[in-house]
mmCIF file of C-alpha atoms and ligand atoms in Angstrom:
data_model
loop_
_atom_site.group_PDB
_atom_site.id
_atom_site.type_symbol
_atom_site.label_atom_id
_atom_site.label_comp_id
_atom_site.label_asym_id
_atom_site.label_seq_id
_atom_site.Cartn_x
_atom_site.Cartn_y
_atom_site.Cartn_z
ATOM 1 C CA MET A 1 -0.212 -18.487 24.072
ATOM 2 C CA ALA A 2 -3.145 -16.392 25.345
ATOM 3 C CA THR A 3 -3.903 -16.791 29.034
ATOM 4 C CA ALA A 4 -6.645 -15.552 31.312
ATOM 5 C CA THR A 5 -4.091 -13.253 32.956
ATOM 6 C CA LEU A 6 -3.183 -11.383 29.759
ATOM 7 C CA PRO A 7 -3.543 -7.734 30.679
ATOM 8 C CA THR A 8 -5.844 -5.499 28.725
ATOM 9 C CA LEU A 9 -4.116 -3.349 26.120
ATOM 10 C CA GLN A 10 -4.032 0.188 27.550
ATOM 11 C CA ILE A 11 -2.214 2.699 25.393
ATOM 12 C CA GLY A 12 -4.768 5.479 25.741
ATOM 13 C CA ILE A 13 -6.751 4.675 22.581
ATOM 14 C CA SER A 14 -10.260 3.219 23.046
ATOM 15 C CA GLU A 15 -11.142 -0.260 21.903
ATOM 16 C CA ASP A 16 -13.532 1.156 19.246
ATOM 17 C CA ASP A 17 -10.854 3.468 17.864
ATOM 18 C CA ARG A 18 -8.246 0.725 17.814
ATOM 19 C CA ALA A 19 -10.637 -1.540 15.910
ATOM 20 C CA ALA A 20 -11.540 1.137 13.357
ATOM 21 C CA ILE A 21 -7.912 2.106 12.794
ATOM 22 C CA ALA A 22 -6.833 -1.539 12.481
ATOM 23 C CA GLN A 23 -9.577 -2.043 9.880
ATOM 24 C CA GLY A 24 -8.405 0.990 7.911
ATOM 25 C CA LEU A 25 -4.790 -0.165 8.128
ATOM 26 C CA SER A 26 -5.872 -3.596 6.894
ATOM 27 C CA ARG A 27 -7.295 -1.955 3.787
ATOM 28 C CA LEU A 28 -4.089 -0.002 3.363
ATOM 29 C CA LEU A 29 -2.038 -3.180 3.753
ATOM 30 C CA ALA A 30 -4.181 -4.979 1.137
ATOM 31 C CA ASP A 31 -3.912 -2.058 -1.301
ATOM 32 C CA THR A 32 -0.127 -1.821 -0.803
ATOM 33 C CA PHE A 33 0.398 -5.566 -1.298
ATOM 34 C CA THR A 34 -1.771 -5.615 -4.417
ATOM 35 C CA LEU A 35 0.070 -2.628 -5.897
ATOM 36 C CA TYR A 36 3.409 -4.329 -4.996
ATOM 37 C CA LEU A 37 2.396 -7.491 -6.839
ATOM 38 C CA THR A 38 1.197 -5.612 -9.934
ATOM 39 C CA THR A 39 4.408 -3.535 -10.011
ATOM 40 C CA HIS A 40 6.572 -6.692 -9.785
ATOM 41 C CA ASN A 41 4.510 -8.282 -12.530
ATOM 42 C CA PHE A 42 5.127 -5.273 -14.759
ATOM 43 C CA HIS A 43 8.870 -5.389 -13.948
ATOM 44 C CA TRP A 44 8.846 -8.947 -15.355
ATOM 45 C CA ASN A 45 6.620 -8.347 -18.362
ATOM 46 C CA VAL A 46 7.371 -4.826 -19.642
ATOM 47 C CA LYS A 47 8.421 -4.671 -23.307
ATOM 48 C CA GLY A 48 9.414 -2.089 -25.877
ATOM 49 C CA LEU A 49 11.894 0.774 -26.376
ATOM 50 C CA LEU A 50 11.678 1.844 -22.780
ATOM 51 C CA PHE A 51 12.359 -1.610 -21.432
ATOM 52 C CA THR A 52 15.548 -0.866 -19.511
ATOM 53 C CA SER A 53 14.370 2.297 -17.823
ATOM 54 C CA LEU A 54 10.918 0.961 -16.902
ATOM 55 C CA HIS A 55 12.233 -2.440 -15.811
ATOM 56 C CA THR A 56 14.622 -0.607 -13.414
ATOM 57 C CA LEU A 57 12.009 1.957 -12.285
ATOM 58 C CA PHE A 58 9.455 -0.718 -11.510
ATOM 59 C CA MET A 59 12.087 -2.625 -9.496
ATOM 60 C CA GLU A 60 12.750 0.473 -7.347
ATOM 61 C CA GLN A 61 8.998 0.913 -6.914
ATOM 62 C CA TYR A 62 8.171 -2.667 -6.000
ATOM 63 C CA THR A 63 11.017 -2.711 -3.509
ATOM 64 C CA ALA A 64 9.674 0.452 -1.827
ATOM 65 C CA LEU A 65 6.163 -1.084 -1.734
ATOM 66 C CA TRP A 66 7.508 -4.377 -0.272
ATOM 67 C CA ASN A 67 9.337 -2.416 2.441
ATOM 68 C CA ALA A 68 6.137 -0.509 3.235
ATOM 69 C CA ILE A 69 3.952 -3.511 4.066
ATOM 70 C CA ASP A 70 5.786 -4.599 7.218
ATOM 71 C CA PRO A 71 5.359 -1.383 9.222
ATOM 72 C CA ILE A 72 1.647 -1.267 8.293
ATOM 73 C CA ALA A 73 1.081 -4.862 9.443
ATOM 74 C CA GLU A 74 3.027 -4.387 12.629
ATOM 75 C CA ARG A 75 1.047 -1.193 13.503
ATOM 76 C CA ILE A 76 -2.120 -3.364 13.288
ATOM 77 C CA ARG A 77 -0.530 -5.818 15.746
ATOM 78 C CA ALA A 78 0.538 -3.030 18.129
ATOM 79 C CA LEU A 79 -3.121 -1.859 18.138
ATOM 80 C CA GLY A 80 -4.141 -5.343 19.385
ATOM 81 C CA HIS A 81 -5.489 -6.747 16.135
ATOM 82 C CA THR A 82 -4.604 -9.435 13.659
ATOM 83 C CA ALA A 83 -2.850 -8.487 10.411
ATOM 84 C CA PRO A 84 -4.434 -9.984 7.306
ATOM 85 C CA GLY A 85 -2.002 -11.754 4.997
ATOM 86 C CA GLY A 86 -3.598 -14.030 2.340
ATOM 87 C CA TYR A 87 -4.605 -13.553 -1.265
ATOM 88 C CA ALA A 88 -8.314 -14.136 -0.592
ATOM 89 C CA ARG A 89 -8.434 -11.763 2.360
ATOM 90 C CA PHE A 90 -6.411 -9.114 0.515
ATOM 91 C CA ALA A 91 -8.745 -9.419 -2.482
ATOM 92 C CA GLU A 92 -11.718 -8.703 -0.146
ATOM 93 C CA LEU A 93 -10.042 -5.690 1.455
ATOM 94 C CA THR A 94 -8.336 -3.948 -1.425
ATOM 95 C CA THR A 95 -9.825 -1.200 -3.612
ATOM 96 C CA LEU A 96 -7.380 -2.047 -6.416
ATOM 97 C CA ALA A 97 -7.919 -4.496 -9.280
ATOM 98 C CA ASP A 98 -5.707 -7.553 -9.440
ATOM 99 C CA ALA A 99 -2.780 -7.441 -11.887
ATOM 100 C CA PRO A 100 -4.043 -7.966 -15.444
ATOM 101 C CA ARG A 101 -3.723 -11.539 -16.704
ATOM 102 C CA ASP A 102 -2.364 -10.355 -20.041
ATOM 103 C CA PRO A 103 0.370 -7.717 -19.593
ATOM 104 C CA PRO A 104 -0.611 -4.369 -21.207
ATOM 105 C CA ALA A 105 1.646 -2.173 -23.308
ATOM 106 C CA ALA A 106 4.356 -0.242 -21.417
ATOM 107 C CA MET A 107 2.518 3.110 -21.207
ATOM 108 C CA GLU A 108 -0.654 1.345 -20.148
ATOM 109 C CA MET A 109 1.352 -0.210 -17.329
ATOM 110 C CA VAL A 110 2.378 3.290 -16.294
ATOM 111 C CA ARG A 111 -1.268 4.470 -16.351
ATOM 112 C CA THR A 112 -2.328 1.478 -14.231
ATOM 113 C CA LEU A 113 0.391 2.276 -11.654
ATOM 114 C CA VAL A 114 -0.511 5.988 -11.546
ATOM 115 C CA ALA A 115 -4.132 5.018 -10.790
ATOM 116 C CA GLY A 116 -2.917 2.464 -8.189
ATOM 117 C CA HIS A 117 -0.676 4.898 -6.339
ATOM 118 C CA GLU A 118 -3.421 7.523 -6.261
ATOM 119 C CA ALA A 119 -5.947 4.983 -4.980
ATOM 120 C CA VAL A 120 -3.592 3.885 -2.118
ATOM 121 C CA ALA A 121 -3.042 7.581 -1.241
ATOM 122 C CA ARG A 122 -6.829 7.977 -0.933
ATOM 123 C CA THR A 123 -7.098 4.909 1.325
ATOM 124 C CA ALA A 124 -4.409 6.314 3.623
ATOM 125 C CA ARG A 125 -6.036 9.780 3.591
ATOM 126 C CA GLU A 126 -9.486 8.427 4.437
ATOM 127 C CA LEU A 127 -8.124 6.888 7.624
ATOM 128 C CA PHE A 128 -6.150 9.934 8.728
ATOM 129 C CA PRO A 129 -8.971 11.877 10.511
ATOM 130 C CA ARG A 130 -9.810 8.876 12.769
ATOM 131 C CA ALA A 131 -6.151 8.433 13.762
ATOM 132 C CA ASP A 132 -5.828 12.184 14.326
ATOM 133 C CA GLN A 133 -9.001 12.442 16.475
ATOM 134 C CA CYS A 134 -7.805 9.872 18.987
ATOM 135 C CA SER A 135 -4.203 11.082 19.039
ATOM 136 C CA ASP A 136 -2.853 7.953 17.421
ATOM 137 C CA GLU A 137 0.344 9.735 16.317
ATOM 138 C CA PRO A 138 2.233 6.562 15.295
ATOM 139 C CA THR A 139 -0.539 5.726 12.771
ATOM 140 C CA ALA A 140 -0.850 9.347 11.674
ATOM 141 C CA ASP A 141 2.918 9.410 11.072
ATOM 142 C CA LEU A 142 2.810 6.141 9.143
ATOM 143 C CA LEU A 143 -0.116 7.405 7.008
ATOM 144 C CA THR A 144 1.703 10.687 6.340
ATOM 145 C CA GLN A 145 4.823 8.762 5.148
ATOM 146 C CA ARG A 146 2.624 6.500 2.923
ATOM 147 C CA MET A 147 0.722 9.459 1.398
ATOM 148 C CA THR A 148 4.073 11.278 0.690
ATOM 149 C CA SER A 149 5.522 8.226 -1.041
ATOM 150 C CA HIS A 150 2.424 7.352 -3.081
ATOM 151 C CA GLU A 151 1.838 10.909 -4.201
ATOM 152 C CA GLN A 152 5.513 11.375 -5.195
ATOM 153 C CA THR A 153 5.533 8.102 -7.148
ATOM 154 C CA ALA A 154 2.251 8.987 -8.860
ATOM 155 C CA TRP A 155 3.800 12.342 -9.930
ATOM 156 C CA MET A 156 6.938 10.595 -11.332
ATOM 157 C CA LEU A 157 4.879 8.101 -13.249
ATOM 158 C CA ARG A 158 2.480 10.781 -14.491
ATOM 159 C CA SER A 159 5.482 12.686 -15.857
ATOM 160 C CA LEU A 160 6.202 9.763 -18.189
ATOM 161 C CA LEU A 161 2.723 10.239 -19.722
ATOM 162 C CA GLU A 162 3.197 14.018 -20.295
ATOM 163 C CA ASP A 163 4.776 15.646 -23.403
HETATM 164 FE FE1 LIG B 201 14.263 -8.547 -11.508
#
């Protein structure tokens, strides 16, 4: 319960910087959740000769994405802001398209996920300079981890599309 005596959050990052970083992290959270849901959808609906390997790969990837959302949301809270967490709000915030209503062919799923991971990496990278400028190392560290993971996953998925 909020009270009049609640002390001001003073961690050495200005109110403006905290608000801007929380907004960027909200976009990253929405992107990550949307990519999580699409990846889980593809785990359920993939068909074809590569079923077993893609079904398993997508499970590993949606699990990693699911595990990524909590630290992003909790960093927003630590910066004094509210973490978004509903489909409508995520749809407003995300740069990614919703999962397709009709599941595409297996390799089209892979293409969709490559584009998704690269888009989330861009969202994280766009926010990095602001976090860096105001010495928000915890956010910079989180963004670095997220960029590493998305870029590695994008490379692995891309390799499936190469000869
Ligand atoms: Fe499953």
